[in-house]
XYZ file of C-alpha atoms in Angstrom:
360
model
C 95.959 -90.525 4.449
C 97.656 -91.354 1.073
C 99.963 -88.630 -0.047
C 101.913 -88.896 -3.281
C 104.758 -86.295 -3.361
C 106.067 -84.950 -6.683
C 108.924 -82.487 -6.721
C 110.967 -80.140 -8.932
C 114.050 -78.538 -7.758
C 112.315 -75.996 -5.969
C 108.458 -76.983 -5.748
C 106.363 -79.569 -4.419
C 103.055 -80.934 -5.623
C 101.149 -83.320 -3.521
C 98.362 -85.776 -4.619
C 96.300 -86.747 -1.737
C 92.921 -87.598 -0.293
C 92.737 -84.263 1.684
C 94.642 -82.193 -0.883
C 93.394 -79.866 -3.613
C 92.938 -81.641 -6.777
C 96.218 -82.018 -8.746
C 96.111 -80.908 -12.236
C 98.678 -82.512 -14.491
C 99.054 -80.374 -17.657
C 98.928 -82.489 -20.906
C 99.928 -80.051 -23.573
C 103.591 -81.075 -23.974
C 102.804 -83.947 -26.328
C 103.409 -84.242 -30.040
C 100.750 -87.015 -30.466
C 98.044 -85.550 -32.763
C 99.792 -81.984 -32.881
C 101.162 -81.953 -36.367
C 102.946 -78.388 -36.042
C 104.658 -79.300 -32.729
C 105.732 -82.634 -34.261
C 107.364 -80.780 -37.299
C 108.834 -78.190 -34.957
C 110.573 -80.840 -32.687
C 111.877 -82.605 -35.862
C 113.505 -79.162 -36.716
C 114.852 -78.981 -33.212
C 112.445 -76.024 -32.472
C 111.406 -76.175 -28.825
C 109.932 -72.573 -28.743
C 106.275 -73.956 -28.603
C 107.135 -76.410 -25.903
C 108.382 -73.344 -23.643
C 105.163 -71.468 -24.586
C 103.192 -74.481 -23.399
C 105.181 -74.990 -20.267
C 104.541 -71.327 -19.250
C 100.977 -71.132 -20.233
C 100.056 -74.192 -18.368
C 101.838 -73.314 -15.258
C 100.208 -69.799 -15.401
C 96.833 -71.475 -15.773
C 97.285 -73.506 -12.609
C 98.819 -76.889 -13.521
C 100.561 -78.385 -10.585
C 102.461 -80.910 -12.601
C 103.628 -80.894 -16.372
C 103.351 -84.117 -18.357
C 106.113 -84.422 -20.964
C 105.500 -86.929 -23.743
C 108.154 -87.677 -26.287
C 106.150 -89.786 -28.671
C 106.949 -87.699 -31.853
C 107.197 -89.142 -35.350
C 109.996 -87.669 -37.512
C 108.753 -88.347 -40.869
C 111.339 -86.414 -42.812
C 114.374 -87.704 -40.888
C 112.881 -91.292 -41.409
C 113.088 -91.022 -45.181
C 116.772 -90.248 -44.799
C 117.671 -92.621 -41.980
C 115.552 -95.653 -41.267
C 116.626 -95.601 -37.570
C 114.210 -92.753 -37.117
C 111.292 -95.218 -37.817
C 112.137 -96.631 -34.292
C 110.669 -94.871 -31.334
C 113.392 -96.628 -29.240
C 115.922 -94.643 -31.334
C 114.053 -91.246 -31.353
C 112.399 -90.929 -27.916
C 115.280 -91.287 -25.418
C 117.347 -88.209 -26.698
C 114.079 -86.228 -27.328
C 112.845 -86.882 -23.847
C 116.186 -85.681 -22.402
C 115.930 -82.385 -24.586
C 112.269 -81.675 -23.636
C 112.793 -82.096 -19.950
C 115.872 -79.796 -20.028
C 113.907 -77.352 -22.037
C 110.935 -77.227 -19.754
C 113.057 -77.129 -16.521
C 114.766 -74.089 -18.143
C 111.568 -72.005 -18.197
C 109.455 -73.181 -15.246
C 109.986 -74.916 -11.873
C 106.844 -76.945 -12.028
C 107.256 -80.663 -11.037
C 107.238 -82.942 -14.141
C 105.598 -86.303 -15.243
C 107.739 -88.214 -17.558
C 105.473 -89.916 -20.121
C 106.581 -92.475 -22.716
C 106.053 -96.183 -23.754
C 109.889 -96.379 -24.487
C 111.855 -97.638 -21.282
C 115.007 -95.801 -22.614
C 113.032 -92.491 -22.804
C 111.642 -92.917 -19.251
C 115.192 -93.513 -17.934
C 116.619 -90.531 -19.836
C 113.715 -88.389 -18.488
C 114.258 -89.525 -14.866
C 118.060 -88.969 -15.208
C 117.487 -85.273 -16.587
C 114.777 -84.391 -14.175
C 115.589 -82.352 -11.095
C 113.639 -83.451 -8.070
C 111.336 -86.274 -7.815
C 109.127 -86.495 -11.008
C 105.961 -88.781 -11.611
C 106.640 -91.503 -14.124
C 103.885 -92.272 -16.656
C 103.325 -95.276 -16.831
C 103.131 -98.895 -16.003
C 100.455 -101.271 -16.946
C 99.475 -104.837 -15.910
C 101.369 -106.379 -18.790
C 104.108 -108.611 -17.525
C 106.717 -107.336 -19.819
C 105.836 -103.734 -19.031
C 105.814 -104.579 -15.173
C 109.354 -106.136 -15.394
C 110.750 -103.019 -17.440
C 109.148 -100.172 -15.463
C 108.894 -101.029 -11.843
C 112.686 -101.473 -11.383
C 113.002 -97.937 -12.948
C 110.514 -96.732 -10.213
C 112.398 -98.441 -7.444
C 115.916 -97.212 -8.769
C 114.967 -93.547 -8.948
C 112.518 -93.736 -5.958
C 109.629 -92.040 -7.963
C 106.022 -92.296 -7.951
C 104.342 -93.989 -10.933
C 100.914 -93.958 -12.796
C 99.317 -97.412 -13.035
C 97.096 -97.985 -15.854
C 94.518 -100.443 -15.549
C 94.915 -102.655 -18.552
C 97.104 -105.862 -19.121
C 98.075 -108.369 -21.690
C 94.138 -108.953 -22.425
C 93.706 -105.166 -23.324
C 91.231 -102.690 -21.868
C 88.270 -104.433 -20.280
C 84.829 -102.823 -20.299
C 84.090 -104.629 -17.054
C 85.162 -102.324 -14.115
C 85.762 -105.321 -11.923
C 88.564 -106.542 -14.280
C 90.171 -102.969 -14.281
C 90.040 -102.967 -10.576
C 91.790 -106.489 -10.459
C 94.490 -105.189 -12.788
C 95.062 -102.177 -10.481
C 95.313 -104.546 -7.498
C 97.707 -106.744 -9.334
C 99.994 -103.786 -10.151
C 99.896 -102.583 -6.528
C 100.824 -105.926 -5.324
C 103.634 -106.454 -7.782
C 105.052 -102.934 -6.956
C 105.069 -103.997 -3.275
C 107.303 -106.942 -4.300
C 109.812 -104.357 -5.446
C 109.554 -102.307 -2.213
C 107.234 -99.572 -3.837
C 104.700 -98.462 -1.384
C 101.138 -97.891 -2.314
C 101.233 -94.146 -1.759
C 103.643 -93.985 -4.798
C 101.178 -95.398 -7.001
C 98.452 -93.293 -8.847
C 96.080 -95.513 -10.418
C 94.403 -94.667 -13.810
C 91.186 -96.688 -13.802
C 90.618 -95.752 -17.522
C 87.740 -93.476 -18.303
C 85.656 -94.727 -21.150
C 83.744 -92.283 -23.507
C 80.295 -91.660 -22.445
C 79.149 -91.410 -25.902
C 79.959 -95.120 -26.492
C 79.146 -96.287 -23.062
C 76.217 -94.719 -21.095
C 77.630 -95.964 -17.829
C 81.084 -94.717 -18.316
C 80.673 -92.045 -15.722
C 79.082 -94.225 -13.166
C 81.706 -96.873 -13.713
C 84.653 -94.469 -13.165
C 83.079 -93.055 -10.009
C 82.461 -96.553 -8.456
C 86.137 -97.653 -9.291
C 87.528 -94.577 -7.864
C 85.804 -95.279 -4.547
C 86.960 -98.836 -4.556
C 90.481 -97.840 -5.341
C 90.578 -95.445 -2.561
C 88.723 -97.560 0.051
C 90.214 -101.018 -0.741
C 93.681 -100.289 -2.017
C 94.359 -96.848 -0.449
C 95.784 -95.334 -3.691
C 95.535 -91.951 -5.373
C 93.790 -91.817 -8.816
C 94.152 -89.967 -11.967
C 92.571 -90.153 -15.600
C 92.798 -88.616 -18.922
C 89.915 -86.217 -18.066
C 88.805 -85.501 -21.710
C 88.308 -89.011 -22.648
C 84.793 -88.874 -21.084
C 83.501 -86.489 -23.717
C 85.356 -87.942 -26.726
C 83.350 -87.604 -30.075
C 80.631 -85.439 -28.606
C 79.625 -81.792 -29.056
C 80.297 -79.162 -26.346
C 82.997 -81.316 -24.620
C 83.797 -78.519 -22.161
C 80.268 -78.874 -20.811
C 80.600 -82.456 -20.024
C 84.139 -82.238 -18.825
C 83.103 -79.356 -16.404
C 80.372 -81.680 -14.918
C 82.501 -84.816 -14.807
C 85.555 -83.275 -12.976
C 83.683 -81.993 -9.776
C 81.642 -85.469 -9.684
C 84.990 -87.337 -10.013
C 86.612 -85.411 -7.271
C 83.578 -85.970 -5.078
C 83.867 -89.764 -5.604
C 87.589 -89.376 -4.450
C 89.609 -88.915 -7.614
C 92.651 -86.858 -6.627
C 94.238 -85.813 -10.125
C 93.764 -85.688 -13.786
C 95.855 -85.404 -16.868
C 94.307 -82.611 -18.850
C 94.684 -79.246 -20.571
C 94.397 -76.491 -18.162
C 94.429 -73.721 -20.905
C 91.771 -72.256 -22.972
C 93.130 -72.040 -26.409
C 93.413 -68.499 -27.560
C 91.484 -67.078 -30.472
C 93.636 -67.115 -33.616
C 93.934 -64.776 -36.472
C 91.707 -66.677 -38.810
C 88.776 -66.893 -36.383
C 89.330 -63.241 -35.418
C 89.329 -62.102 -39.181
C 86.029 -64.148 -39.742
C 84.274 -62.450 -36.766
C 85.374 -58.977 -37.887
C 84.108 -59.686 -41.279
C 80.750 -60.871 -39.877
C 80.394 -57.769 -37.706
C 81.200 -55.467 -40.756
C 78.677 -57.306 -42.901
C 76.105 -56.716 -40.300
C 76.722 -53.021 -40.566
C 77.935 -52.641 -36.912
C 80.508 -49.888 -36.882
C 83.336 -50.212 -34.191
C 85.954 -47.647 -33.139
C 88.847 -47.741 -35.590
C 91.298 -48.168 -32.750
C 89.725 -51.123 -30.975
C 92.381 -53.707 -30.200
C 92.001 -57.458 -30.799
C 91.688 -58.284 -27.036
C 88.926 -55.822 -26.484
C 87.121 -56.917 -29.670
C 87.096 -60.701 -28.681
C 85.915 -59.782 -25.154
C 83.209 -57.576 -26.339
C 81.746 -60.354 -28.577
C 82.184 -63.140 -25.818
C 84.909 -65.084 -28.031
C 87.319 -65.725 -25.235
C 90.815 -64.324 -25.462
C 93.684 -63.731 -27.800
C 95.930 -64.887 -24.960
C 96.349 -68.291 -23.215
C 94.363 -68.249 -20.054
C 92.867 -70.733 -17.744
C 90.158 -72.897 -19.164
C 86.581 -73.471 -17.730
C 87.616 -76.948 -16.565
C 89.951 -75.044 -14.141
C 87.220 -73.039 -12.826
C 85.127 -76.160 -12.206
C 87.955 -77.864 -10.351
C 88.688 -74.688 -8.179
C 84.973 -74.552 -7.200
C 85.057 -78.244 -6.418
C 88.087 -77.827 -4.189
C 86.349 -75.026 -2.387
C 83.157 -77.186 -2.048
C 85.094 -80.126 -0.738
C 86.902 -77.884 1.887
C 90.105 -78.442 0.120
C 90.734 -74.706 -0.355
C 91.026 -73.177 3.141
C 88.928 -70.121 3.641
C 88.359 -70.044 -0.154
C 91.557 -68.307 -0.742
C 92.392 -69.981 -4.024
C 88.965 -69.372 -5.482
C 88.951 -65.721 -4.391
C 92.480 -65.076 -5.797
C 91.661 -66.796 -9.174
C 88.464 -64.781 -9.520
C 89.305 -61.407 -8.084
C 88.799 -58.634 -10.573
C 91.437 -55.918 -10.417
C 90.002 -52.502 -9.842
C 89.992 -49.904 -12.688
C 92.511 -47.096 -12.530
C 91.219 -44.546 -10.032
C 88.684 -47.030 -8.507
C 91.017 -48.508 -5.787
C 89.467 -48.389 -2.423
C 85.909 -47.757 -3.720
C 82.899 -49.898 -2.847
C 79.929 -50.921 -4.944
C 79.346 -48.897 -7.947
C 82.572 -46.997 -7.508
C 81.364 -45.024 -4.469
C 83.945 -44.492 -1.641
C 83.380 -45.936 1.854
C 80.914 -48.697 2.858
C 77.075 -48.861 2.770
C 75.359 -45.429 2.983
C 73.272 -45.156 6.154
C 69.775 -43.979 6.022
C 68.938 -40.854 7.839
């Protein structure tokens, strides 16, 4: 069976047909994250460290590191900063070194800039995943030699010089082309993880069915592992978590073996917390003066003030169990086991000691 091996200095993550679903954490990415972008421009990597720790704690098997920052202030002072080919290579090296200093999770080096990809590969300890190559001729000629040189697996995205096709047969043909071109460089199919491109279901009602069919074809006809940007399916819709939670197990059943996604439930911030407290006070509800914030948000079903695994992770763990990729349900039980309260250790149901009471 196809197995794609990704390694840090001390840990191994395997993407495979008979392996638990591989979660690639997406949070270390300044695209669309204004605060993170500004911090990186100032040389502040504290949020990157926090994201690396939180995603690993939530269950991410691999961490994607994207260096696509825009340094607007520096750009105004030095026009070289308008060029990603100038910004990203050094930033990628710094990001990789920063993340490796706080976690030993395997990495995914993510950039559209070849220099950033090579700097990330050079700085990474172990065997990272490279993200990504497309079917565009120029991209194939730039990226595949790097994949061969560093002997790493690569994400292959199913678009080419004509763009992203809505026709799943065209996207399959692009994936097949990349696999064949990679073979010309001596890169085996088990080191290619195809992203068949998930379309938003809000714009295309058949998007889910398309990707499930594509994943089956990629597995059966090309023998490759697959991945996707999991949240793309719910883009622009309300209650995105509800759609994502249904999509991921269905994709796993169809044969998808990994996803680039956010494994962390975003914690409740001070603003939302203050608004809820004001709402409770206005309703005349009196709470203990010494109630802490975590107890408060738990009491009112708001989530948590701390980063924790999101609902998507729960759906993935359940799917792993149901697909018999969680031997004996150990991972499911460990993730959902509630620690006993003080003084209740060794007690059974309702806090009684011992087992079931016998009837006389």
